[in-house]
């Protein structure tokens, strides 16, 4: 589009806006004008490149001029330059851009097609691609372009699959405050994982305002807990164990200060220890000396299925947290089991994951006699380690 035509387009749009049209009509007119102005930018950038006018102003490249004079970032500058080649090679696309019926993002998708598919195939597909571009957002056009590439070069899909097989891996590394997860999943495994995670991490109710990240981690934790609770096939139904070492004497005498040791990770603090114990089966192991195991008892820590059902029925399957309407997920000992609390119905209360965490963090208290739940007005002060003198 020549600059005179752009000027005329701007005058017509200004006249339309002066007439106070409906907002919907005004927005459509503005978008057409924006698209036309972007097309004019593409042609002017192309012209500047062909004439070398950027060099006369001391810039070594068109991209540098666009960044220095128009203050565009590198990606936007490159897109304008790339679009110049696209509209030159595809006149029908150029006409649609000049008319304002497609945007610069649409033009960029045609440029992607020219780069990854034979030009003749793209030219033959121009009609339906332009129809899609004029009626759909750029992302849909880009997806259709990728599909055209896949149909044209089906062997590339298998090549990518083969290359991806060399990257299959999942690795967990303990870090200071948790685990760092890295890896690469094949398409089929990744799709299954995404489906399960998306389903389990969906909001549980209208009042569930937890961040998406928190819901995903809670969902993954629940999934892993269910697998461990059922037992792995190779273990013939015997539940696998996560080894958590703690001195029961210290735990009984000083529950608020006793730390534990999680196998494969390291030390954990008192609040995290209490939360893990709250939902764990415990197998006490009596030792004499450092290594001699004298006795291993049965796991008797968790509430029974009947108790869980009774708690959920008693609370109408609603978390007991103040104002919370989430479902009961965790059964919590009001008097901690480690403090001598029994696994009796009178000592059990149902909580959602978020309120359960707040209890163990000390932000919610539960009266052991009435089960009345209260929020702490001030958080429990954090303990700090005494400073160690620096070696000198």
Short mmCIF file of C-alpha atoms in Angstrom, two decimals:
data_model
loop_
_atom_site.label_atom_id
_atom_site.label_comp_id
_atom_site.label_asym_id
_atom_site.label_seq_id
_atom_site.Cartn_x
_atom_site.Cartn_y
_atom_site.Cartn_z
CA UNK A 1 0.00 0.00 0.00
CA UNK A 2 1.36 3.42 -0.98
CA UNK A 3 1.64 6.14 1.66
CA UNK A 4 -1.11 8.16 -0.07
CA UNK A 5 -3.51 5.23 0.27
CA UNK A 6 -2.62 4.84 3.95
CA UNK A 7 -3.27 8.53 4.49
CA UNK A 8 -6.67 8.19 2.83
CA UNK A 9 -7.47 5.17 5.03
CA UNK A 10 -6.58 7.18 8.12
CA UNK A 11 -8.77 10.11 7.03
CA UNK A 12 -11.74 7.81 6.41
CA UNK A 13 -11.33 6.14 9.79
CA UNK A 14 -11.06 9.53 11.52
CA UNK A 15 -14.25 10.70 9.82
CA UNK A 16 -16.04 7.55 10.91
CA UNK A 17 -14.95 8.00 14.53
CA UNK A 18 -16.06 11.65 14.46
CA UNK A 19 -19.56 10.37 13.63
CA UNK A 20 -19.66 8.43 16.94
CA UNK A 21 -20.50 4.98 15.48
CA UNK A 22 -21.33 2.00 17.72
CA UNK A 23 -18.24 0.80 19.56
CA UNK A 24 -18.28 -2.53 17.70
CA UNK A 25 -18.20 -0.81 14.30
CA UNK A 26 -15.51 1.60 15.48
CA UNK A 27 -13.30 -1.24 16.73
CA UNK A 28 -13.59 -3.14 13.45
CA UNK A 29 -12.65 0.01 11.53
CA UNK A 30 -9.70 0.68 13.82
CA UNK A 31 -8.41 -2.87 13.43
CA UNK A 32 -8.60 -2.67 9.64
CA UNK A 33 -6.66 0.60 9.79
CA UNK A 34 -4.07 -0.87 12.17
CA UNK A 35 -3.59 -3.82 9.82
CA UNK A 36 -3.23 -1.47 6.83
CA UNK A 37 -0.71 0.70 8.68
CA UNK A 38 1.32 -2.39 9.57
CA UNK A 39 1.27 -3.45 5.91
CA UNK A 40 2.54 0.01 4.96
CA UNK A 41 5.35 -0.39 7.50
CA UNK A 42 6.31 -3.67 5.85
CA UNK A 43 6.54 -2.06 2.41
CA UNK A 44 8.50 0.94 3.70
CA UNK A 45 10.97 -1.32 5.52
CA UNK A 46 11.36 -3.29 2.28
CA UNK A 47 11.94 -0.05 0.38
CA UNK A 48 14.48 1.20 2.93
CA UNK A 49 16.37 -2.09 2.64
CA UNK A 50 16.46 -2.00 -1.17
CA UNK A 51 17.61 1.63 -1.28
CA UNK A 52 20.05 1.34 1.61
CA UNK A 53 18.56 4.42 3.26
CA UNK A 54 19.41 3.09 6.73
CA UNK A 55 23.10 3.30 5.86
CA UNK A 56 22.76 7.02 5.09
CA UNK A 57 21.76 7.47 8.73
CA UNK A 58 24.74 5.52 10.00
CA UNK A 59 23.08 2.15 10.75
CA UNK A 60 24.79 -1.01 9.53
CA UNK A 61 21.54 -2.97 9.06
CA UNK A 62 17.82 -2.48 8.71
CA UNK A 63 17.24 -4.31 11.99
CA UNK A 64 19.62 -1.96 13.81
CA UNK A 65 17.82 1.07 12.36
CA UNK A 66 14.44 -0.23 13.47
CA UNK A 67 15.73 -0.85 16.97
CA UNK A 68 17.55 2.47 17.22
CA UNK A 69 15.01 4.78 15.55
CA UNK A 70 11.63 3.08 16.14
CA UNK A 71 12.67 1.48 19.44
CA UNK A 72 11.41 -1.95 18.41
CA UNK A 73 12.79 -5.03 20.07
CA UNK A 74 14.76 -7.51 17.98
CA UNK A 75 11.83 -9.90 17.49
CA UNK A 76 9.45 -7.21 16.16
CA UNK A 77 12.13 -5.77 13.90
CA UNK A 78 12.91 -9.19 12.46
CA UNK A 79 9.20 -9.85 11.89
CA UNK A 80 8.83 -6.65 9.82
CA UNK A 81 11.85 -7.59 7.69
CA UNK A 82 10.63 -11.17 7.23
CA UNK A 83 7.15 -9.95 6.25
CA UNK A 84 8.69 -7.89 3.46
CA UNK A 85 9.95 -11.05 1.80
CA UNK A 86 6.59 -12.77 2.34
CA UNK A 87 4.43 -10.09 0.69
CA UNK A 88 6.87 -9.94 -2.23
CA UNK A 89 6.63 -13.72 -2.81
CA UNK A 90 2.84 -13.97 -2.18
CA UNK A 91 0.97 -11.12 -3.95
CA UNK A 92 -2.46 -12.31 -2.78
CA UNK A 93 -1.29 -12.15 0.81
CA UNK A 94 0.10 -8.66 0.15
CA UNK A 95 -3.28 -7.51 -1.22
CA UNK A 96 -5.12 -8.83 1.85
CA UNK A 97 -2.64 -7.12 4.18
CA UNK A 98 -2.94 -3.81 2.28
CA UNK A 99 -6.73 -4.01 2.53
CA UNK A 100 -6.45 -4.53 6.27
CA UNK A 101 -8.28 -7.86 6.27
CA UNK A 102 -5.33 -9.72 7.81
CA UNK A 103 -2.77 -8.62 10.40
CA UNK A 104 1.01 -8.66 10.50
CA UNK A 105 0.80 -11.79 12.70
CA UNK A 106 -1.14 -13.54 9.92
CA UNK A 107 1.48 -12.47 7.38
CA UNK A 108 4.13 -13.92 9.68
CA UNK A 109 2.36 -17.30 9.57
CA UNK A 110 2.56 -17.26 5.77
CA UNK A 111 6.26 -16.50 6.14
CA UNK A 112 6.61 -19.55 8.39
CA UNK A 113 4.91 -21.63 5.70
CA UNK A 114 7.32 -20.39 3.01
CA UNK A 115 10.28 -21.23 5.21
CA UNK A 116 9.20 -24.77 6.08
CA UNK A 117 7.16 -25.86 3.04
CA UNK A 118 7.87 -25.71 -0.68
CA UNK A 119 6.76 -22.40 -2.16
CA UNK A 120 4.61 -24.07 -4.82
CA UNK A 121 2.59 -25.91 -2.19
CA UNK A 122 2.03 -22.69 -0.22
CA UNK A 123 0.95 -20.84 -3.36
CA UNK A 124 -1.55 -23.59 -4.15
CA UNK A 125 -2.90 -23.40 -0.60
CA UNK A 126 -3.15 -19.59 -0.56
CA UNK A 127 -6.92 -19.42 -1.15
CA UNK A 128 -8.04 -21.50 1.80
CA UNK A 129 -5.27 -20.13 4.01
CA UNK A 130 -6.41 -16.55 3.29
CA UNK A 131 -10.01 -17.48 4.00
CA UNK A 132 -8.93 -18.89 7.35
CA UNK A 133 -6.71 -15.87 8.09
CA UNK A 134 -9.55 -13.40 7.46
CA UNK A 135 -11.87 -15.28 9.86
CA UNK A 136 -9.55 -16.64 12.57
CA UNK A 137 -6.82 -15.51 14.93
CA UNK A 138 -3.15 -15.94 13.93
CA UNK A 139 -2.64 -18.90 16.25
CA UNK A 140 -5.23 -20.92 14.34
CA UNK A 141 -3.56 -20.09 11.03
CA UNK A 142 -0.18 -21.11 12.45
CA UNK A 143 -1.67 -24.43 13.64
CA UNK A 144 -3.14 -25.04 10.15
CA UNK A 145 0.24 -24.23 8.63
CA UNK A 146 1.95 -26.79 10.86
CA UNK A 147 -0.68 -29.35 9.89
CA UNK A 148 -0.02 -28.63 6.20
CA UNK A 149 3.67 -29.19 6.83
CA UNK A 150 2.98 -32.48 8.61
CA UNK A 151 0.84 -33.70 5.72
CA UNK A 152 3.47 -32.63 3.20
CA UNK A 153 6.41 -34.16 5.05
CA UNK A 154 5.05 -37.02 7.20
CA UNK A 155 8.49 -38.58 7.57
CA UNK A 156 9.59 -35.52 9.55
CA UNK A 157 7.17 -36.49 12.31
CA UNK A 158 8.83 -39.87 12.72
CA UNK A 159 12.26 -38.26 12.55
CA UNK A 160 11.35 -35.92 15.39
CA UNK A 161 9.95 -38.87 17.33
CA UNK A 162 13.20 -40.79 16.90
CA UNK A 163 15.28 -37.79 17.97
CA UNK A 164 13.02 -37.28 20.97
CA UNK A 165 13.59 -40.86 22.16
CA UNK A 166 17.18 -39.95 22.94
CA UNK A 167 15.96 -37.26 25.35
CA UNK A 168 13.51 -39.39 27.36
CA UNK A 169 14.35 -38.94 31.02
CA UNK A 170 12.97 -37.90 34.39
CA UNK A 171 15.37 -36.86 37.10
CA UNK A 172 14.78 -35.73 40.69
CA UNK A 173 17.49 -33.86 42.55
CA UNK A 174 17.20 -32.90 46.24
CA UNK A 175 17.86 -29.20 46.77
CA UNK A 176 17.87 -27.01 49.85
CA UNK A 177 14.11 -26.66 50.25
CA UNK A 178 12.64 -29.49 48.18
CA UNK A 179 13.25 -31.42 44.98
CA UNK A 180 14.11 -30.11 41.53
CA UNK A 181 12.35 -31.99 38.72
CA UNK A 182 13.81 -32.10 35.21
CA UNK A 183 13.18 -34.35 32.25
CA UNK A 184 11.67 -34.89 28.83
CA UNK A 185 8.59 -37.03 28.19
CA UNK A 186 7.57 -38.67 24.90
CA UNK A 187 4.42 -37.26 23.36
CA UNK A 188 2.18 -40.15 24.44
CA UNK A 189 3.43 -40.17 28.03
CA UNK A 190 3.31 -36.38 28.25
CA UNK A 191 -0.28 -36.33 26.98
CA UNK A 192 -1.33 -38.89 29.60
CA UNK A 193 0.43 -36.99 32.37
CA UNK A 194 -1.08 -33.67 31.29
CA UNK A 195 -4.58 -35.18 31.18
CA UNK A 196 -4.29 -36.69 34.66
CA UNK A 197 -2.72 -33.58 36.16
CA UNK A 198 -5.25 -31.21 34.59
CA UNK A 199 -8.13 -33.36 35.77
CA UNK A 200 -6.92 -33.79 39.34
CA UNK A 201 -5.87 -30.15 39.72
CA UNK A 202 -9.18 -28.65 38.65
CA UNK A 203 -10.79 -26.36 41.28
CA UNK A 204 -12.75 -28.46 43.75
CA UNK A 205 -15.52 -25.88 44.22
CA UNK A 206 -16.47 -22.31 43.39
CA UNK A 207 -14.61 -21.06 46.46
CA UNK A 208 -11.39 -22.87 45.57
CA UNK A 209 -9.12 -19.87 44.94
CA UNK A 210 -5.82 -21.70 45.28
CA UNK A 211 -3.19 -20.77 42.68
CA UNK A 212 -2.90 -23.21 39.78
CA UNK A 213 0.62 -24.14 40.88
CA UNK A 214 -0.61 -25.14 44.34
CA UNK A 215 -3.48 -27.20 42.92
CA UNK A 216 -1.09 -29.05 40.58
CA UNK A 217 1.32 -29.95 43.36
CA UNK A 218 -1.55 -31.08 45.61
CA UNK A 219 -2.91 -33.21 42.74
CA UNK A 220 0.49 -34.80 42.09
CA UNK A 221 0.94 -35.51 45.80
CA UNK A 222 -2.49 -37.16 45.97
CA UNK A 223 -1.75 -39.24 42.87
CA UNK A 224 1.53 -40.50 44.33
CA UNK A 225 -0.13 -41.19 47.70
CA UNK A 226 -2.84 -43.27 45.99
CA UNK A 227 -0.22 -45.31 44.12
CA UNK A 228 1.76 -45.98 47.29
CA UNK A 229 -1.40 -46.82 49.23
CA UNK A 230 -2.37 -49.47 46.68
CA UNK A 231 1.02 -51.11 46.54
CA UNK A 232 3.17 -51.58 43.47
CA UNK A 233 2.80 -54.75 41.34
CA UNK A 234 6.38 -55.82 41.89
CA UNK A 235 5.81 -55.63 45.65
CA UNK A 236 2.80 -57.99 45.41
CA UNK A 237 0.47 -55.52 47.06
CA UNK A 238 2.73 -54.65 49.98
CA UNK A 239 2.75 -50.90 50.38
CA UNK A 240 6.09 -49.25 49.59
CA UNK A 241 7.52 -47.05 52.30
CA UNK A 242 9.02 -43.59 52.38
CA UNK A 243 11.61 -43.78 55.15
CA UNK A 244 11.22 -41.01 57.72
CA UNK A 245 13.50 -41.29 60.74
CA UNK A 246 12.61 -39.58 64.02
CA UNK A 247 13.38 -40.17 67.67
CA UNK A 248 9.98 -41.02 69.21
CA UNK A 249 11.18 -40.07 72.69
CA UNK A 250 12.14 -36.61 71.53
CA UNK A 251 8.91 -36.39 69.54
CA UNK A 252 6.80 -37.19 72.59
CA UNK A 253 8.69 -34.85 74.91
CA UNK A 254 9.37 -31.96 72.53
CA UNK A 255 6.96 -32.16 69.55
CA UNK A 256 7.41 -28.49 68.61
CA UNK A 257 11.18 -28.69 68.28
CA UNK A 258 11.85 -32.26 67.09
CA UNK A 259 13.17 -32.58 63.54
CA UNK A 260 13.18 -35.63 61.29
CA UNK A 261 15.25 -37.10 58.48
CA UNK A 262 13.60 -37.94 55.14
CA UNK A 263 15.46 -40.64 53.23
CA UNK A 264 16.88 -39.36 49.95
CA UNK A 265 16.37 -35.73 50.92
CA UNK A 266 17.68 -34.83 54.37
CA UNK A 267 16.52 -32.96 57.46
CA UNK A 268 12.99 -31.58 57.74
CA UNK A 269 11.60 -29.15 60.33
CA UNK A 270 9.09 -29.79 63.13
CA UNK A 271 6.02 -28.40 61.30
CA UNK A 272 6.71 -30.43 58.14
CA UNK A 273 7.45 -33.51 60.26
CA UNK A 274 4.10 -33.22 62.06
CA UNK A 275 2.24 -32.88 58.75
CA UNK A 276 3.94 -35.94 57.26
CA UNK A 277 3.23 -37.98 60.41
CA UNK A 278 -0.41 -36.90 60.33
CA UNK A 279 -1.06 -38.79 57.08
CA UNK A 280 1.45 -41.63 57.45
CA UNK A 281 1.39 -45.22 58.54
CA UNK A 282 4.16 -45.79 61.08
CA UNK A 283 6.13 -48.98 61.56
CA UNK A 284 8.06 -48.67 64.83
CA UNK A 285 11.48 -50.29 64.70
CA UNK A 286 13.19 -50.97 68.03
CA UNK A 287 16.95 -51.04 67.84
CA UNK A 288 19.75 -52.06 70.16
CA UNK A 289 22.95 -50.37 69.28
CA UNK A 290 23.39 -48.89 65.84
CA UNK A 291 22.29 -51.65 63.50
CA UNK A 292 20.61 -54.56 65.30
CA UNK A 293 16.86 -54.64 64.55
CA UNK A 294 15.04 -56.39 67.37
CA UNK A 295 11.31 -55.96 66.46
CA UNK A 296 9.11 -54.51 63.68
CA UNK A 297 5.46 -53.77 64.52
CA UNK A 298 2.33 -53.51 62.30
CA UNK A 299 1.19 -50.25 60.71
CA UNK A 300 -1.67 -49.01 62.89
CA UNK A 301 -1.43 -45.23 62.51
CA UNK A 302 -4.05 -44.23 59.87
CA UNK A 303 -7.77 -44.02 60.49
CA UNK A 304 -9.93 -46.83 59.15
CA UNK A 305 -12.17 -46.55 56.11
CA UNK A 306 -15.20 -46.56 58.38
CA UNK A 307 -13.75 -43.73 60.47
CA UNK A 308 -13.04 -41.67 57.37
CA UNK A 309 -16.62 -42.15 56.19
CA UNK A 310 -17.97 -41.22 59.61
CA UNK A 311 -15.92 -38.00 59.73
CA UNK A 312 -17.02 -37.00 56.22
CA UNK A 313 -20.66 -37.76 57.07
CA UNK A 314 -20.43 -35.79 60.33
CA UNK A 315 -19.08 -32.75 58.47
CA UNK A 316 -21.26 -33.15 55.34
CA UNK A 317 -17.99 -33.77 53.47
CA UNK A 318 -16.97 -30.15 54.06
CA UNK A 319 -13.63 -29.04 55.47
CA UNK A 320 -13.82 -27.93 59.11
CA UNK A 321 -11.62 -24.90 58.42
CA UNK A 322 -13.15 -21.51 59.26
CA UNK A 323 -15.26 -20.36 56.31
CA UNK A 324 -13.90 -23.12 54.07
CA UNK A 325 -16.25 -25.00 51.75
CA UNK A 326 -13.68 -27.37 50.27
CA UNK A 327 -14.10 -31.16 50.42
CA UNK A 328 -12.58 -33.33 53.15
CA UNK A 329 -9.31 -34.78 51.87
CA UNK A 330 -7.20 -35.30 55.00
CA UNK A 331 -8.24 -36.83 58.33
CA UNK A 332 -6.31 -34.98 61.05
CA UNK A 333 -5.58 -35.98 64.66
CA UNK A 334 -6.71 -33.06 66.86
CA UNK A 335 -4.26 -34.22 69.53
CA UNK A 336 -1.30 -35.34 67.44
CA UNK A 337 -0.69 -39.08 67.43
CA UNK A 338 2.93 -38.32 68.30
CA UNK A 339 1.66 -36.52 71.41
CA UNK A 340 -0.38 -39.50 72.59
CA UNK A 341 -3.59 -38.73 70.70
CA UNK A 342 -5.61 -41.86 69.86
CA UNK A 343 -6.97 -42.79 66.45
CA UNK A 344 -10.52 -42.47 67.79
CA UNK A 345 -13.43 -40.79 66.10
CA UNK A 346 -13.57 -38.19 68.89
CA UNK A 347 -9.99 -37.17 68.10
CA UNK A 348 -10.37 -36.95 64.32
CA UNK A 349 -11.39 -34.02 62.14
CA UNK A 350 -11.65 -33.62 58.37
CA UNK A 351 -9.69 -30.91 56.53
CA UNK A 352 -8.92 -29.86 52.95
CA UNK A 353 -5.23 -29.77 51.92
CA UNK A 354 -4.91 -26.01 52.35
CA UNK A 355 -6.42 -25.86 55.85
CA UNK A 356 -4.41 -28.96 56.82
CA UNK A 357 -1.23 -27.10 55.92
CA UNK A 358 -2.38 -24.04 57.88
CA UNK A 359 -2.91 -26.21 60.98
CA UNK A 360 0.60 -27.62 60.80
CA UNK A 361 2.03 -24.17 60.05
CA UNK A 362 0.45 -22.90 63.27
CA UNK A 363 -1.96 -20.45 61.62
CA UNK A 364 -5.04 -22.44 62.73
CA UNK A 365 -5.61 -23.97 66.17
CA UNK A 366 -8.13 -26.67 67.12
CA UNK A 367 -9.58 -26.99 70.62
CA UNK A 368 -9.08 -30.66 71.63
CA UNK A 369 -12.33 -30.75 73.63
CA UNK A 370 -14.79 -28.86 71.41
CA UNK A 371 -13.01 -29.14 68.01
CA UNK A 372 -13.56 -25.39 67.72
CA UNK A 373 -11.21 -23.99 65.07
CA UNK A 374 -9.64 -20.56 65.45
CA UNK A 375 -7.23 -18.54 63.40
CA UNK A 376 -4.11 -17.22 65.08
CA UNK A 377 -4.07 -13.42 65.13
CA UNK A 378 -0.31 -13.40 64.71
CA UNK A 379 1.79 -16.10 63.09
CA UNK A 380 4.08 -18.20 65.23
CA UNK A 381 7.53 -16.57 65.22
CA UNK A 382 10.10 -18.44 63.21
CA UNK A 383 13.07 -19.95 65.02
CA UNK A 384 16.49 -18.85 63.91
CA UNK A 385 19.78 -20.67 64.17
CA UNK A 386 22.47 -19.08 66.31
CA UNK A 387 25.16 -17.51 64.18
CA UNK A 388 28.31 -19.59 63.94
CA UNK A 389 31.61 -17.73 64.26
CA UNK A 390 33.40 -17.48 60.97
CA UNK A 391 36.66 -19.30 60.66
CA UNK A 392 39.35 -16.80 60.83
#
